[in-house]
């Protein structure tokens, strides 16, 4: 009886160790999760893959639409940070012409934030198995306007003065992440537009 108990204990311990070894091997194998695969897939066609992957680093889903909404949020945050930089520059600016440019930036970047938020709300209405061309068209238009806002902001610094050039340099640096993220968001939507609908769905 004692021998049987010892055998049972040994067998149980062996099974436990094997199970642990399998779990450790699976965890350490580096096999990508469904989320990681989805992030890799959605970021693959973008021009700024590292920025794309960073923007989706917190993702806990493989759902394409949810990943796109995360990407839109990252772009919104990027433009919001650029807008904050613009506001801070306005507070310390003493040059009237540079002030005009910063005012243009403020308006354009505020509009960009709104357009991206609109896009995120709108994309939530898309059923991915049957893409709605009207919705996708709206989102493409709004994201395009948001992207142009960054360009219009920088183009407004046309005075070629030390103050204007310095402010433009600050805004270029602040807008770099935002421009990359909005570019990625546009690519994601454009790729979605290319997906064929499933007949009968």
Coordinates of C-alpha atoms in Angstrom, one line a residue:
X1 CA 0.0 0.0 0.0
X2 CA 2.8 2.3 0.9
X3 CA 4.6 1.5 -2.3
X4 CA 1.5 2.3 -4.3
X5 CA 1.2 5.6 -2.6
X6 CA 4.8 6.4 -3.3
X7 CA 4.3 5.4 -7.0
X8 CA 1.2 7.6 -7.2
X9 CA 3.1 10.6 -5.7
X10 CA 6.0 10.1 -8.0
X11 CA 3.8 9.8 -11.0
X12 CA 1.8 12.9 -10.0
X13 CA 5.0 14.9 -9.5
X14 CA 6.3 13.7 -12.9
X15 CA 3.1 14.8 -14.7
X16 CA 3.3 18.1 -12.9
X17 CA 6.9 18.7 -14.0
X18 CA 6.1 17.7 -17.6
X19 CA 3.2 20.1 -17.6
X20 CA 5.4 22.9 -16.3
X21 CA 8.1 22.2 -18.8
X22 CA 5.6 22.4 -21.6
X23 CA 4.2 25.7 -20.3
X24 CA 7.6 27.2 -20.0
X25 CA 8.6 26.0 -23.4
X26 CA 5.5 27.5 -24.9
X27 CA 6.0 30.8 -23.1
X28 CA 9.7 30.9 -24.1
X29 CA 9.3 29.7 -27.7
X30 CA 8.7 33.3 -28.9
X31 CA 5.7 32.1 -30.9
X32 CA 3.7 35.3 -31.7
X33 CA 0.3 35.6 -30.2
X34 CA -2.9 36.3 -32.2
X35 CA -2.6 40.0 -31.2
X36 CA 1.1 40.2 -32.2
X37 CA 0.3 38.6 -35.6
X38 CA -2.6 41.0 -36.1
X39 CA -0.4 44.0 -35.2
X40 CA 2.3 42.8 -37.6
X41 CA -0.3 42.4 -40.4
X42 CA -1.9 45.8 -40.0
X43 CA 1.4 47.6 -39.7
X44 CA 3.1 45.8 -42.6
X45 CA 1.9 48.1 -45.4
X46 CA 2.5 51.3 -43.4
X47 CA 5.4 53.7 -44.1
X48 CA 6.3 54.0 -40.5
X49 CA 6.2 50.5 -39.1
X50 CA 8.1 51.2 -35.9
X51 CA 5.7 54.0 -35.1
X52 CA 2.8 51.8 -35.9
X53 CA 3.9 49.0 -33.7
X54 CA 4.6 51.4 -30.8
X55 CA 1.1 52.9 -31.2
X56 CA -0.4 49.4 -30.9
X57 CA 1.9 48.1 -28.2
X58 CA -1.0 48.2 -25.6
X59 CA -3.3 46.2 -27.8
X60 CA -5.0 43.2 -26.2
X61 CA -7.1 42.2 -29.2
X62 CA -6.6 40.9 -32.7
X63 CA -9.7 42.6 -34.0
X64 CA -8.7 44.8 -36.9
X65 CA -11.3 47.5 -36.3
X66 CA -10.2 47.9 -32.6
X67 CA -6.6 48.0 -33.7
X68 CA -7.5 50.8 -36.1
X69 CA -9.2 52.7 -33.4
X70 CA -6.1 52.4 -31.3
X71 CA -4.1 53.8 -34.2
X72 CA -6.5 56.7 -34.5
X73 CA -6.2 57.4 -30.8
X74 CA -2.4 57.5 -31.1
X75 CA -2.7 59.9 -34.0
X76 CA -5.1 62.1 -32.0
X77 CA -2.7 62.1 -29.1
X78 CA 0.1 63.0 -31.5
X79 CA -1.7 66.1 -32.8
X80 CA -2.9 67.0 -29.3
X81 CA 0.8 67.1 -28.2
X82 CA 1.7 69.2 -31.2
X83 CA -1.2 71.6 -30.3
X84 CA 0.1 71.8 -26.8
X85 CA 3.5 72.8 -28.1
X86 CA 1.9 75.5 -30.3
X87 CA -0.1 76.9 -27.3
X88 CA 3.1 77.1 -25.2
X89 CA 4.9 78.9 -28.0
X90 CA 2.0 81.4 -28.3
X91 CA 2.4 82.2 -24.6
X92 CA 6.0 83.2 -24.9
X93 CA 6.0 84.6 -28.4
X94 CA 6.7 88.4 -28.8
X95 CA 6.7 88.6 -32.6
X96 CA 3.5 89.5 -34.3
X97 CA 4.2 87.7 -37.6
X98 CA 5.2 84.5 -35.8
X99 CA 2.1 84.9 -33.7
X100 CA 0.0 84.9 -36.9
X101 CA 1.6 81.6 -37.9
X102 CA 1.1 80.1 -34.5
X103 CA -2.6 81.1 -34.6
X104 CA -2.9 79.3 -38.0
X105 CA -1.3 76.2 -36.4
X106 CA -3.6 76.3 -33.4
X107 CA -6.7 76.4 -35.7
X108 CA -5.4 73.7 -38.0
X109 CA -4.2 71.3 -35.3
X110 CA -7.4 71.8 -33.3
X111 CA -9.3 70.8 -36.5
X112 CA -7.1 67.8 -37.0
X113 CA -7.8 66.5 -33.6
X114 CA -11.6 66.8 -34.3
X115 CA -11.3 65.1 -37.7
X116 CA -9.4 62.1 -36.3
X117 CA -11.9 61.7 -33.5
X118 CA -14.7 61.8 -36.0
X119 CA -12.9 59.2 -38.0
X120 CA -12.5 56.9 -35.0
X121 CA -16.2 57.2 -34.3
X122 CA -17.1 56.6 -37.9
X123 CA -14.9 53.6 -38.3
X124 CA -16.8 52.0 -35.4
X125 CA -19.8 51.7 -37.7
X126 CA -17.9 49.6 -40.3
X127 CA -18.7 45.9 -40.6
X128 CA -15.4 44.6 -41.8
X129 CA -16.9 41.7 -43.8
X130 CA -18.9 44.2 -45.9
X131 CA -17.1 47.5 -46.2
X132 CA -19.3 50.5 -46.4
X133 CA -17.8 52.7 -49.2
X134 CA -19.5 55.9 -47.9
X135 CA -18.1 55.5 -44.4
X136 CA -14.7 54.6 -45.7
X137 CA -14.8 57.6 -48.0
X138 CA -15.7 59.9 -45.1
X139 CA -12.9 58.6 -43.0
X140 CA -10.4 58.9 -45.8
X141 CA -11.4 62.5 -46.4
X142 CA -11.2 63.5 -42.7
X143 CA -7.9 61.8 -42.2
X144 CA -6.6 63.5 -45.3
X145 CA -7.7 66.8 -43.9
X146 CA -6.0 66.1 -40.6
X147 CA -2.8 65.2 -42.5
X148 CA -3.0 68.4 -44.5
X149 CA -3.4 70.4 -41.3
X150 CA 0.2 69.6 -40.2
X151 CA 1.5 70.8 -43.6
X152 CA -0.6 74.0 -43.5
X153 CA 0.7 74.7 -40.1
X154 CA 4.3 74.5 -41.1
X155 CA 3.7 76.4 -44.4
X156 CA 2.3 79.3 -42.4
X157 CA 5.9 80.1 -41.1
X158 CA 6.8 82.1 -44.2
X159 CA 8.5 85.1 -42.7
X160 CA 12.1 84.0 -42.7
X161 CA 12.8 85.8 -39.4
X162 CA 14.8 84.3 -36.5
X163 CA 11.7 84.1 -34.4
X164 CA 9.6 82.5 -37.1
X165 CA 12.3 80.0 -38.1
X166 CA 12.8 79.0 -34.4
X167 CA 9.0 78.5 -33.9
X168 CA 8.8 76.5 -37.1
X169 CA 11.6 74.2 -36.0
X170 CA 9.8 73.6 -32.7
X171 CA 6.6 72.8 -34.6
X172 CA 8.4 70.5 -37.1
X173 CA 9.8 68.5 -34.2
X174 CA 6.4 68.4 -32.4
X175 CA 4.5 67.3 -35.6
X176 CA 6.9 64.6 -36.7
X177 CA 5.3 61.8 -34.6
X178 CA 1.8 63.0 -35.5
X179 CA 2.5 63.1 -39.2
X180 CA 3.8 59.5 -39.1
X181 CA 0.8 58.3 -37.1
X182 CA -1.7 59.9 -39.4
X183 CA 0.1 58.5 -42.4
X184 CA -0.2 55.1 -40.9
X185 CA -3.9 55.5 -40.1
X186 CA -4.6 56.5 -43.7
X187 CA -2.8 53.5 -45.0
X188 CA -4.9 51.2 -42.7
X189 CA -8.1 52.7 -44.0
X190 CA -6.9 52.5 -47.6
X191 CA -6.1 48.9 -47.1
X192 CA -9.5 48.3 -45.7
X193 CA -11.0 49.9 -48.8
X194 CA -9.2 47.3 -50.9
X195 CA -10.7 44.3 -49.0
X196 CA -13.4 42.5 -51.1
X197 CA -16.8 42.2 -49.6
X198 CA -18.1 38.7 -49.0
X199 CA -21.1 38.0 -51.3
X200 CA -24.4 37.6 -49.4
X201 CA -23.0 39.0 -46.2

